[in-house]
């Protein structure tokens, strides 16, 4: 430590001295040097001139400058160890982030490009002959059912519109030469429908369950503007339906020691999404539910996948027509399902489509305030366009 001394008798009058550490010695009490600091400079309120005339004043001023520089330099040297520690922390952080980016890029290639270059997996051998798809008459649900049928699986379609169910079932059976069956069920009507579904599925070896049925807002809205009926449907359909469908088919999968459960969540579950509050929260439930099931039943031969799509060109998910101008960002249901099925058995949690995976990475790395800002802008635009179309 520098020892601030008293006025030195061996120096000019009006000068104060202090001792400064010699860092090269590591023995500060034995090796030191004396620096002179003018007293009249240390006390700026005194406006008197330095004794000895202008020449001595200039020398005293130079001594003050030199003394401050030397003091600063010695203090900086004493902090070298801390600077080196901070440099190591920075290097570790940079290396960690670099490795993460490389792994994410490799995962993108492995999931969305390599499977298209190799032969398709035998889903029947891997999981079973029958697949159940809820919400199967439109959008992603129908496209996913058709993609599974193209790989030879028989399909059980579940939806509330019997006429559309029979039409889709006939199209799939005629096109892909597989067996189809339908179950008419309105998931918003309550618990009684699950007894009907359980009875219809009890004699089938279900290999794949696709939880696709869901309820969306008519358009992005603030929470108080959402009707109570819509809120109840979001809870009963988005949350309860997936949970109870898994409860119906999972025991048979565990008994056979093979099976796959695909639950379609949403990119809005990544972070809190304003103007889609209840919907995004319900999809966050599905994401966490699927991931927890994977940890519980992976050892029993069950593969559980959380599918997190961003915008897909369906009537429900993209009310704004301007999104259709970016097909590489907003794929059609058929294109999306083709990519998503190729990730089955490979990734436990994925967006299912390459450009969605890039969006997901950006969402993971961006701060929450930036996500909220962007979501507000997008959802305001979608709401404005939807209201103008209704008018």
mmCIF file of C-alpha atoms in Angstrom:
data_model
loop_
_atom_site.group_PDB
_atom_site.id
_atom_site.type_symbol
_atom_site.label_atom_id
_atom_site.label_comp_id
_atom_site.label_asym_id
_atom_site.label_seq_id
_atom_site.Cartn_x
_atom_site.Cartn_y
_atom_site.Cartn_z
ATOM 1 C CA UNK A 1 0.000 0.000 0.000
ATOM 2 C CA UNK A 2 1.306 3.498 -0.740
ATOM 3 C CA UNK A 3 2.074 5.369 2.458
ATOM 4 C CA UNK A 4 1.125 8.991 2.251
ATOM 5 C CA UNK A 5 3.830 10.851 4.207
ATOM 6 C CA UNK A 6 4.300 14.256 5.662
ATOM 7 C CA UNK A 7 6.241 17.163 4.289
ATOM 8 C CA UNK A 8 9.797 16.101 3.519
ATOM 9 C CA UNK A 9 12.666 18.152 4.816
ATOM 10 C CA UNK A 10 14.908 17.148 1.941
ATOM 11 C CA UNK A 11 12.638 18.532 -0.746
ATOM 12 C CA UNK A 12 11.440 21.897 -1.850
ATOM 13 C CA UNK A 13 9.165 23.699 0.548
ATOM 14 C CA UNK A 14 5.520 23.110 -0.231
ATOM 15 C CA UNK A 15 6.059 19.540 -1.539
ATOM 16 C CA UNK A 16 4.571 16.454 0.010
ATOM 17 C CA UNK A 17 5.970 12.930 -0.460
ATOM 18 C CA UNK A 18 4.569 9.453 -0.387
ATOM 19 C CA UNK A 19 6.102 6.046 -0.906
ATOM 20 C CA UNK A 20 5.056 3.833 -3.770
ATOM 21 C CA UNK A 21 5.347 0.061 -4.022
ATOM 22 C CA UNK A 22 8.009 -1.478 -6.166
ATOM 23 C CA UNK A 23 6.010 -4.295 -7.734
ATOM 24 C CA UNK A 24 9.109 -5.934 -9.093
ATOM 25 C CA UNK A 25 10.316 -6.590 -5.527
ATOM 26 C CA UNK A 26 7.261 -8.145 -3.800
ATOM 27 C CA UNK A 27 8.708 -6.604 -0.604
ATOM 28 C CA UNK A 28 7.130 -3.172 -0.461
ATOM 29 C CA UNK A 29 8.529 -2.253 2.945
ATOM 30 C CA UNK A 30 12.127 -2.793 1.822
ATOM 31 C CA UNK A 31 12.034 -1.354 -1.662
ATOM 32 C CA UNK A 32 10.283 1.886 -2.470
ATOM 33 C CA UNK A 33 10.739 5.124 -4.247
ATOM 34 C CA UNK A 34 9.729 8.625 -3.355
ATOM 35 C CA UNK A 35 7.431 10.648 -5.521
ATOM 36 C CA UNK A 36 6.919 14.346 -5.071
ATOM 37 C CA UNK A 37 3.484 15.909 -5.258
ATOM 38 C CA UNK A 38 3.217 19.705 -5.037
ATOM 39 C CA UNK A 39 1.177 20.774 -2.076
ATOM 40 C CA UNK A 40 -0.246 23.783 -3.823
ATOM 41 C CA UNK A 41 -1.547 21.512 -6.638
ATOM 42 C CA UNK A 42 -3.150 19.156 -4.148
ATOM 43 C CA UNK A 43 -5.071 22.073 -2.674
ATOM 44 C CA UNK A 44 -6.647 23.829 -5.678
ATOM 45 C CA UNK A 45 -8.574 26.248 -3.492
ATOM 46 C CA UNK A 46 -5.307 28.081 -2.805
ATOM 47 C CA UNK A 47 -4.593 30.316 -5.779
ATOM 48 C CA UNK A 48 -1.017 31.216 -4.760
ATOM 49 C CA UNK A 49 1.804 30.714 -7.177
ATOM 50 C CA UNK A 50 4.365 28.021 -6.617
ATOM 51 C CA UNK A 51 7.427 29.202 -4.705
ATOM 52 C CA UNK A 52 10.595 29.582 -6.676
ATOM 53 C CA UNK A 53 9.199 31.347 -9.726
ATOM 54 C CA UNK A 54 7.844 30.055 -13.049
ATOM 55 C CA UNK A 55 10.578 27.490 -13.664
ATOM 56 C CA UNK A 56 10.017 25.751 -10.354
ATOM 57 C CA UNK A 57 6.246 25.880 -10.927
ATOM 58 C CA UNK A 58 6.650 24.131 -14.294
ATOM 59 C CA UNK A 59 8.844 21.461 -12.727
ATOM 60 C CA UNK A 60 6.339 20.940 -9.914
ATOM 61 C CA UNK A 61 3.476 20.597 -12.400
ATOM 62 C CA UNK A 62 5.456 18.036 -14.412
ATOM 63 C CA UNK A 63 6.203 16.134 -11.199
ATOM 64 C CA UNK A 64 2.499 16.003 -10.412
ATOM 65 C CA UNK A 65 1.679 14.618 -13.857
ATOM 66 C CA UNK A 66 4.443 12.043 -13.638
ATOM 67 C CA UNK A 67 3.366 11.047 -10.151
ATOM 68 C CA UNK A 68 -0.251 10.429 -11.207
ATOM 69 C CA UNK A 69 0.842 8.411 -14.219
ATOM 70 C CA UNK A 70 3.180 6.268 -12.134
ATOM 71 C CA UNK A 71 0.498 5.721 -9.506
ATOM 72 C CA UNK A 72 -2.035 4.708 -12.148
ATOM 73 C CA UNK A 73 0.487 2.362 -13.788
ATOM 74 C CA UNK A 74 1.339 0.627 -10.528
ATOM 75 C CA UNK A 75 -2.312 0.211 -9.597
ATOM 76 C CA UNK A 76 -3.006 -1.254 -13.044
ATOM 77 C CA UNK A 77 -0.155 -3.712 -12.595
ATOM 78 C CA UNK A 78 -1.584 -4.841 -9.281
ATOM 79 C CA UNK A 79 -4.875 -5.662 -11.088
ATOM 80 C CA UNK A 80 -3.268 -7.888 -13.718
ATOM 81 C CA UNK A 81 -4.406 -11.069 -11.992
ATOM 82 C CA UNK A 82 -8.032 -9.912 -12.101
ATOM 83 C CA UNK A 83 -7.750 -8.964 -15.759
ATOM 84 C CA UNK A 84 -6.356 -12.398 -16.571
ATOM 85 C CA UNK A 85 -9.201 -14.046 -14.655
ATOM 86 C CA UNK A 86 -11.773 -12.001 -16.585
ATOM 87 C CA UNK A 87 -10.042 -12.929 -19.844
ATOM 88 C CA UNK A 88 -10.328 -16.621 -18.953
ATOM 89 C CA UNK A 89 -14.031 -16.226 -18.147
ATOM 90 C CA UNK A 90 -14.592 -14.440 -21.454
ATOM 91 C CA UNK A 91 -12.702 -17.124 -23.379
ATOM 92 C CA UNK A 92 -14.727 -19.868 -21.679
ATOM 93 C CA UNK A 93 -18.024 -18.101 -22.450
ATOM 94 C CA UNK A 94 -17.060 -17.534 -26.084
ATOM 95 C CA UNK A 95 -15.964 -21.154 -26.510
ATOM 96 C CA UNK A 96 -19.175 -22.416 -24.915
ATOM 97 C CA UNK A 97 -21.382 -20.295 -27.165
ATOM 98 C CA UNK A 98 -19.364 -21.291 -30.232
ATOM 99 C CA UNK A 99 -19.750 -24.979 -29.424
ATOM 100 C CA UNK A 100 -23.493 -24.479 -28.881
ATOM 101 C CA UNK A 101 -23.888 -22.774 -32.265
ATOM 102 C CA UNK A 102 -21.932 -25.555 -33.991
ATOM 103 C CA UNK A 103 -24.073 -28.216 -32.291
ATOM 104 C CA UNK A 104 -27.270 -26.400 -33.279
ATOM 105 C CA UNK A 105 -26.102 -26.194 -36.892
ATOM 106 C CA UNK A 106 -25.223 -29.896 -36.880
ATOM 107 C CA UNK A 107 -28.639 -30.710 -35.411
ATOM 108 C CA UNK A 108 -30.306 -28.700 -38.181
ATOM 109 C CA UNK A 109 -28.457 -30.695 -40.846
ATOM 110 C CA UNK A 110 -29.025 -34.034 -39.098
ATOM 111 C CA UNK A 111 -32.752 -33.507 -38.631
ATOM 112 C CA UNK A 112 -33.878 -31.812 -41.807
ATOM 113 C CA UNK A 113 -31.452 -32.700 -44.585
ATOM 114 C CA UNK A 114 -29.728 -36.030 -43.915
ATOM 115 C CA UNK A 115 -33.028 -37.989 -43.540
ATOM 116 C CA UNK A 116 -34.004 -36.852 -47.035
ATOM 117 C CA UNK A 117 -30.820 -38.378 -48.458
ATOM 118 C CA UNK A 118 -31.251 -41.828 -46.913
ATOM 119 C CA UNK A 119 -33.989 -44.431 -47.091
ATOM 120 C CA UNK A 120 -37.072 -43.809 -44.988
ATOM 121 C CA UNK A 121 -37.440 -45.561 -41.648
ATOM 122 C CA UNK A 122 -39.841 -48.503 -41.416
ATOM 123 C CA UNK A 123 -42.394 -47.004 -39.042
ATOM 124 C CA UNK A 124 -44.533 -50.158 -38.990
ATOM 125 C CA UNK A 125 -41.646 -52.283 -37.759
ATOM 126 C CA UNK A 126 -40.454 -49.581 -35.400
ATOM 127 C CA UNK A 127 -43.778 -48.701 -33.754
ATOM 128 C CA UNK A 128 -46.773 -50.647 -35.047
ATOM 129 C CA UNK A 129 -49.317 -50.898 -37.844
ATOM 130 C CA UNK A 130 -52.003 -48.470 -36.668
ATOM 131 C CA UNK A 131 -51.787 -44.716 -36.127
ATOM 132 C CA UNK A 132 -54.380 -42.497 -34.444
ATOM 133 C CA UNK A 133 -54.623 -38.855 -35.510
ATOM 134 C CA UNK A 134 -56.907 -36.377 -33.744
ATOM 135 C CA UNK A 135 -58.117 -33.276 -35.565
ATOM 136 C CA UNK A 136 -57.504 -35.163 -38.792
ATOM 137 C CA UNK A 137 -59.844 -33.502 -41.289
ATOM 138 C CA UNK A 138 -57.886 -30.298 -41.948
ATOM 139 C CA UNK A 139 -54.467 -28.709 -41.916
ATOM 140 C CA UNK A 140 -51.523 -30.376 -40.242
ATOM 141 C CA UNK A 141 -53.627 -33.254 -38.892
ATOM 142 C CA UNK A 142 -54.835 -34.380 -42.299
ATOM 143 C CA UNK A 143 -51.424 -33.883 -43.902
ATOM 144 C CA UNK A 144 -49.736 -35.870 -41.121
ATOM 145 C CA UNK A 145 -52.271 -38.698 -41.518
ATOM 146 C CA UNK A 146 -51.643 -38.798 -45.273
ATOM 147 C CA UNK A 147 -47.873 -38.874 -44.745
ATOM 148 C CA UNK A 148 -48.157 -41.791 -42.322
ATOM 149 C CA UNK A 149 -50.461 -43.587 -44.758
ATOM 150 C CA UNK A 150 -47.905 -43.082 -47.530
ATOM 151 C CA UNK A 151 -45.513 -45.085 -45.353
ATOM 152 C CA UNK A 152 -47.979 -47.964 -45.084
ATOM 153 C CA UNK A 153 -49.661 -47.331 -41.729
ATOM 154 C CA UNK A 154 -53.378 -47.830 -41.229
ATOM 155 C CA UNK A 155 -55.065 -44.695 -39.923
ATOM 156 C CA UNK A 156 -57.767 -44.005 -37.324
ATOM 157 C CA UNK A 157 -59.109 -40.492 -37.860
ATOM 158 C CA UNK A 158 -60.790 -38.589 -35.024
ATOM 159 C CA UNK A 159 -62.749 -35.379 -35.489
ATOM 160 C CA UNK A 160 -66.207 -33.946 -34.798
ATOM 161 C CA UNK A 161 -67.492 -33.668 -38.386
ATOM 162 C CA UNK A 162 -68.609 -37.097 -39.558
ATOM 163 C CA UNK A 163 -69.087 -36.110 -43.186
ATOM 164 C CA UNK A 164 -65.593 -34.667 -43.509
ATOM 165 C CA UNK A 165 -64.137 -37.627 -41.617
ATOM 166 C CA UNK A 166 -65.617 -40.143 -44.021
ATOM 167 C CA UNK A 167 -64.492 -38.122 -47.032
ATOM 168 C CA UNK A 168 -60.889 -37.858 -45.779
ATOM 169 C CA UNK A 169 -60.838 -41.527 -44.764
ATOM 170 C CA UNK A 170 -61.990 -42.574 -48.234
ATOM 171 C CA UNK A 171 -59.406 -40.356 -49.934
ATOM 172 C CA UNK A 172 -56.589 -41.812 -47.836
ATOM 173 C CA UNK A 173 -57.740 -45.400 -48.332
ATOM 174 C CA UNK A 174 -58.074 -44.991 -52.108
ATOM 175 C CA UNK A 175 -54.817 -43.082 -52.550
ATOM 176 C CA UNK A 176 -52.475 -45.074 -50.308
ATOM 177 C CA UNK A 177 -54.204 -48.484 -50.233
ATOM 178 C CA UNK A 178 -54.353 -48.718 -46.458
ATOM 179 C CA UNK A 179 -57.120 -49.379 -43.961
ATOM 180 C CA UNK A 180 -58.857 -46.435 -42.356
ATOM 181 C CA UNK A 181 -61.372 -46.010 -39.581
ATOM 182 C CA UNK A 182 -63.151 -42.983 -38.138
ATOM 183 C CA UNK A 183 -64.268 -41.931 -34.663
ATOM 184 C CA UNK A 184 -66.648 -39.005 -34.376
ATOM 185 C CA UNK A 185 -65.819 -37.042 -31.238
ATOM 186 C CA UNK A 186 -66.193 -33.433 -30.196
ATOM 187 C CA UNK A 187 -63.366 -32.885 -27.704
ATOM 188 C CA UNK A 188 -65.018 -29.754 -26.362
ATOM 189 C CA UNK A 189 -68.093 -31.659 -25.137
ATOM 190 C CA UNK A 190 -66.614 -33.151 -21.959
ATOM 191 C CA UNK A 191 -65.316 -36.385 -20.460
ATOM 192 C CA UNK A 192 -67.974 -38.732 -21.840
ATOM 193 C CA UNK A 193 -66.417 -38.838 -25.312
ATOM 194 C CA UNK A 194 -63.293 -40.568 -24.015
ATOM 195 C CA UNK A 195 -65.234 -43.689 -23.074
ATOM 196 C CA UNK A 196 -66.352 -43.919 -26.706
ATOM 197 C CA UNK A 197 -62.795 -43.466 -27.956
ATOM 198 C CA UNK A 198 -61.395 -46.022 -25.494
ATOM 199 C CA UNK A 199 -63.927 -48.619 -26.573
ATOM 200 C CA UNK A 200 -63.249 -47.999 -30.281
ATOM 201 C CA UNK A 201 -59.487 -48.396 -29.856
ATOM 202 C CA UNK A 202 -59.333 -51.253 -27.375
ATOM 203 C CA UNK A 203 -58.888 -54.027 -29.981
ATOM 204 C CA UNK A 204 -56.238 -52.216 -32.038
ATOM 205 C CA UNK A 205 -52.498 -52.227 -31.561
ATOM 206 C CA UNK A 206 -51.876 -48.505 -31.743
ATOM 207 C CA UNK A 207 -48.270 -47.782 -32.705
ATOM 208 C CA UNK A 208 -48.417 -44.000 -33.180
ATOM 209 C CA UNK A 209 -50.640 -41.380 -31.559
ATOM 210 C CA UNK A 210 -50.704 -37.874 -33.044
ATOM 211 C CA UNK A 211 -52.265 -35.277 -30.743
ATOM 212 C CA UNK A 212 -53.137 -32.562 -33.221
ATOM 213 C CA UNK A 213 -56.603 -31.376 -32.234
ATOM 214 C CA UNK A 214 -56.586 -27.854 -30.890
ATOM 215 C CA UNK A 215 -58.455 -24.577 -30.579
ATOM 216 C CA UNK A 216 -57.016 -21.250 -31.692
ATOM 217 C CA UNK A 217 -58.218 -17.699 -31.181
ATOM 218 C CA UNK A 218 -60.351 -16.371 -34.064
ATOM 219 C CA UNK A 219 -57.488 -13.884 -34.387
ATOM 220 C CA UNK A 220 -54.927 -12.451 -31.919
ATOM 221 C CA UNK A 221 -56.795 -10.748 -29.085
ATOM 222 C CA UNK A 222 -56.198 -9.251 -25.688
ATOM 223 C CA UNK A 223 -57.281 -11.613 -22.931
ATOM 224 C CA UNK A 224 -60.403 -9.711 -21.851
ATOM 225 C CA UNK A 225 -61.646 -9.749 -25.453
ATOM 226 C CA UNK A 226 -61.578 -13.559 -25.650
ATOM 227 C CA UNK A 227 -64.948 -15.187 -25.036
ATOM 228 C CA UNK A 228 -65.457 -17.557 -22.113
ATOM 229 C CA UNK A 229 -66.460 -20.321 -24.535
ATOM 230 C CA UNK A 230 -63.139 -20.000 -26.338
ATOM 231 C CA UNK A 231 -61.225 -20.108 -23.058
ATOM 232 C CA UNK A 232 -63.039 -23.270 -21.976
ATOM 233 C CA UNK A 233 -62.406 -24.863 -25.377
ATOM 234 C CA UNK A 234 -58.699 -24.047 -25.140
ATOM 235 C CA UNK A 235 -58.540 -25.833 -21.789
ATOM 236 C CA UNK A 236 -60.728 -28.815 -22.752
ATOM 237 C CA UNK A 237 -59.329 -29.350 -26.239
ATOM 238 C CA UNK A 238 -55.724 -28.170 -26.177
ATOM 239 C CA UNK A 239 -54.873 -29.522 -22.723
ATOM 240 C CA UNK A 240 -57.375 -32.191 -21.654
ATOM 241 C CA UNK A 241 -57.690 -33.947 -25.028
ATOM 242 C CA UNK A 242 -53.965 -34.620 -25.408
ATOM 243 C CA UNK A 243 -53.614 -35.747 -21.800
ATOM 244 C CA UNK A 244 -56.541 -38.182 -21.910
ATOM 245 C CA UNK A 245 -55.696 -39.559 -25.365
ATOM 246 C CA UNK A 246 -52.234 -40.443 -24.068
ATOM 247 C CA UNK A 247 -53.843 -42.034 -21.020
ATOM 248 C CA UNK A 248 -55.945 -44.234 -23.329
ATOM 249 C CA UNK A 249 -53.251 -45.537 -25.701
ATOM 250 C CA UNK A 250 -50.089 -45.510 -23.567
ATOM 251 C CA UNK A 251 -50.791 -48.682 -21.516
ATOM 252 C CA UNK A 252 -50.950 -50.782 -24.692
ATOM 253 C CA UNK A 253 -47.699 -49.282 -25.964
ATOM 254 C CA UNK A 254 -45.968 -50.019 -22.668
ATOM 255 C CA UNK A 255 -47.240 -53.603 -22.782
ATOM 256 C CA UNK A 256 -45.844 -54.072 -26.306
ATOM 257 C CA UNK A 257 -42.671 -52.122 -25.388
ATOM 258 C CA UNK A 258 -42.875 -49.918 -28.452
ATOM 259 C CA UNK A 259 -44.818 -46.923 -29.674
ATOM 260 C CA UNK A 260 -44.599 -43.229 -30.483
ATOM 261 C CA UNK A 261 -46.580 -40.251 -29.236
ATOM 262 C CA UNK A 262 -46.420 -36.988 -31.191
ATOM 263 C CA UNK A 263 -47.969 -33.925 -29.591
ATOM 264 C CA UNK A 264 -48.220 -30.824 -31.745
ATOM 265 C CA UNK A 265 -47.501 -27.736 -29.693
ATOM 266 C CA UNK A 266 -46.701 -24.295 -31.139
ATOM 267 C CA UNK A 267 -43.807 -21.908 -31.584
ATOM 268 C CA UNK A 268 -45.709 -19.478 -29.377
ATOM 269 C CA UNK A 269 -44.779 -21.640 -26.377
ATOM 270 C CA UNK A 270 -41.127 -20.549 -26.570
ATOM 271 C CA UNK A 271 -41.746 -17.406 -24.553
ATOM 272 C CA UNK A 272 -44.799 -15.541 -23.209
ATOM 273 C CA UNK A 273 -46.735 -14.344 -26.248
ATOM 274 C CA UNK A 274 -49.019 -11.331 -25.752
ATOM 275 C CA UNK A 275 -52.392 -11.327 -27.524
ATOM 276 C CA UNK A 276 -52.240 -15.150 -27.530
ATOM 277 C CA UNK A 277 -51.965 -15.543 -23.764
ATOM 278 C CA UNK A 278 -54.230 -18.549 -23.113
ATOM 279 C CA UNK A 279 -53.347 -20.298 -26.377
ATOM 280 C CA UNK A 280 -49.574 -20.007 -25.925
ATOM 281 C CA UNK A 281 -49.879 -21.120 -22.287
ATOM 282 C CA UNK A 282 -51.828 -24.230 -23.332
ATOM 283 C CA UNK A 283 -49.171 -25.074 -25.907
ATOM 284 C CA UNK A 284 -46.449 -24.611 -23.292
ATOM 285 C CA UNK A 285 -48.293 -27.224 -21.220
ATOM 286 C CA UNK A 286 -48.216 -29.664 -24.152
ATOM 287 C CA UNK A 287 -44.501 -29.075 -24.658
ATOM 288 C CA UNK A 288 -43.625 -29.723 -21.006
ATOM 289 C CA UNK A 289 -46.066 -32.640 -20.816
ATOM 290 C CA UNK A 290 -44.430 -34.367 -23.790
ATOM 291 C CA UNK A 291 -40.911 -33.823 -22.531
ATOM 292 C CA UNK A 292 -41.802 -35.186 -19.100
ATOM 293 C CA UNK A 293 -43.411 -38.281 -20.663
ATOM 294 C CA UNK A 294 -40.258 -38.894 -22.671
ATOM 295 C CA UNK A 295 -38.221 -38.997 -19.465
ATOM 296 C CA UNK A 296 -40.763 -41.313 -17.826
ATOM 297 C CA UNK A 297 -41.235 -43.848 -20.628
ATOM 298 C CA UNK A 298 -38.146 -43.795 -22.840
ATOM 299 C CA UNK A 299 -36.746 -46.754 -20.911
ATOM 300 C CA UNK A 300 -39.933 -48.706 -21.738
ATOM 301 C CA UNK A 301 -39.465 -48.336 -25.500
ATOM 302 C CA UNK A 302 -41.817 -45.382 -25.986
ATOM 303 C CA UNK A 303 -40.713 -42.407 -28.070
ATOM 304 C CA UNK A 304 -42.456 -39.136 -27.183
ATOM 305 C CA UNK A 305 -41.970 -36.121 -29.434
ATOM 306 C CA UNK A 306 -42.923 -32.510 -28.820
ATOM 307 C CA UNK A 307 -43.505 -30.896 -32.202
ATOM 308 C CA UNK A 308 -43.237 -27.093 -32.137
ATOM 309 C CA UNK A 309 -44.270 -25.610 -35.495
ATOM 310 C CA UNK A 310 -44.244 -21.913 -36.187
ATOM 311 C CA UNK A 311 -46.667 -20.580 -38.811
ATOM 312 C CA UNK A 312 -47.994 -23.150 -41.298
ATOM 313 C CA UNK A 313 -50.297 -22.139 -44.149
ATOM 314 C CA UNK A 314 -53.593 -23.326 -42.662
ATOM 315 C CA UNK A 315 -56.841 -21.419 -42.289
ATOM 316 C CA UNK A 316 -56.596 -21.631 -38.509
ATOM 317 C CA UNK A 317 -52.937 -20.802 -37.912
ATOM 318 C CA UNK A 318 -52.417 -18.039 -40.456
ATOM 319 C CA UNK A 319 -55.363 -15.663 -40.677
ATOM 320 C CA UNK A 320 -53.114 -13.073 -42.304
ATOM 321 C CA UNK A 321 -52.701 -13.605 -46.027
ATOM 322 C CA UNK A 322 -49.393 -11.715 -46.107
ATOM 323 C CA UNK A 323 -47.726 -14.713 -44.425
ATOM 324 C CA UNK A 324 -48.417 -16.799 -47.524
ATOM 325 C CA UNK A 325 -45.986 -14.600 -49.433
ATOM 326 C CA UNK A 326 -43.091 -16.363 -47.654
ATOM 327 C CA UNK A 327 -43.574 -20.085 -48.460
ATOM 328 C CA UNK A 328 -40.080 -20.973 -47.261
ATOM 329 C CA UNK A 329 -41.002 -19.530 -43.842
ATOM 330 C CA UNK A 330 -44.655 -20.640 -43.897
ATOM 331 C CA UNK A 331 -44.840 -24.077 -45.564
ATOM 332 C CA UNK A 332 -48.007 -25.789 -46.676
ATOM 333 C CA UNK A 333 -49.375 -28.523 -44.374
ATOM 334 C CA UNK A 334 -48.270 -31.213 -46.831
ATOM 335 C CA UNK A 335 -44.693 -29.942 -47.007
ATOM 336 C CA UNK A 336 -44.559 -29.477 -43.266
ATOM 337 C CA UNK A 337 -45.898 -32.972 -42.502
ATOM 338 C CA UNK A 338 -43.410 -34.578 -44.904
ATOM 339 C CA UNK A 339 -40.511 -32.955 -43.061
ATOM 340 C CA UNK A 340 -41.988 -33.523 -39.597
ATOM 341 C CA UNK A 341 -42.551 -37.265 -40.028
ATOM 342 C CA UNK A 342 -38.916 -37.672 -41.097
ATOM 343 C CA UNK A 343 -37.851 -36.450 -37.626
ATOM 344 C CA UNK A 344 -39.913 -39.112 -35.842
ATOM 345 C CA UNK A 345 -37.629 -41.323 -33.782
ATOM 346 C CA UNK A 346 -34.715 -38.895 -34.139
ATOM 347 C CA UNK A 347 -35.570 -35.772 -32.158
ATOM 348 C CA UNK A 348 -37.606 -35.599 -28.950
ATOM 349 C CA UNK A 349 -38.263 -31.872 -29.373
ATOM 350 C CA UNK A 350 -38.219 -30.207 -32.767
ATOM 351 C CA UNK A 351 -40.058 -27.710 -34.912
ATOM 352 C CA UNK A 352 -40.393 -30.269 -37.685
ATOM 353 C CA UNK A 353 -39.257 -27.948 -40.483
ATOM 354 C CA UNK A 354 -35.852 -26.475 -41.283
ATOM 355 C CA UNK A 355 -36.797 -22.790 -41.466
ATOM 356 C CA UNK A 356 -38.857 -23.152 -38.304
ATOM 357 C CA UNK A 357 -35.787 -24.567 -36.572
ATOM 358 C CA UNK A 358 -33.855 -21.430 -37.528
ATOM 359 C CA UNK A 359 -36.681 -19.289 -36.136
ATOM 360 C CA UNK A 360 -36.656 -21.381 -32.972
ATOM 361 C CA UNK A 361 -32.912 -20.828 -32.493
ATOM 362 C CA UNK A 362 -33.363 -17.077 -32.824
ATOM 363 C CA UNK A 363 -36.229 -17.260 -30.319
ATOM 364 C CA UNK A 364 -34.068 -19.171 -27.854
ATOM 365 C CA UNK A 365 -31.214 -16.684 -27.995
ATOM 366 C CA UNK A 366 -33.157 -13.426 -28.122
ATOM 367 C CA UNK A 367 -34.126 -11.644 -24.886
ATOM 368 C CA UNK A 368 -37.726 -11.878 -23.797
ATOM 369 C CA UNK A 369 -38.410 -8.171 -24.328
ATOM 370 C CA UNK A 370 -37.434 -8.500 -27.998
ATOM 371 C CA UNK A 371 -39.713 -11.526 -28.471
ATOM 372 C CA UNK A 372 -42.615 -9.645 -26.867
ATOM 373 C CA UNK A 373 -41.967 -6.575 -29.014
ATOM 374 C CA UNK A 374 -41.962 -8.637 -32.223
ATOM 375 C CA UNK A 375 -45.032 -10.651 -31.173
ATOM 376 C CA UNK A 376 -46.971 -7.476 -30.480
ATOM 377 C CA UNK A 377 -46.149 -6.075 -33.917
ATOM 378 C CA UNK A 378 -47.043 -9.316 -35.734
ATOM 379 C CA UNK A 379 -50.230 -9.987 -33.785
ATOM 380 C CA UNK A 380 -51.462 -6.423 -34.180
ATOM 381 C CA UNK A 381 -51.014 -6.781 -37.940
ATOM 382 C CA UNK A 382 -52.851 -10.118 -37.986
ATOM 383 C CA UNK A 383 -55.704 -8.747 -35.872
ATOM 384 C CA UNK A 384 -56.040 -5.661 -38.046
ATOM 385 C CA UNK A 385 -56.153 -7.754 -41.220
ATOM 386 C CA UNK A 386 -58.656 -10.209 -39.739
ATOM 387 C CA UNK A 387 -60.974 -7.409 -38.631
ATOM 388 C CA UNK A 388 -60.753 -5.722 -42.026
ATOM 389 C CA UNK A 389 -61.683 -9.008 -43.720
ATOM 390 C CA UNK A 390 -64.694 -9.438 -41.419
ATOM 391 C CA UNK A 391 -65.845 -5.921 -42.208
#
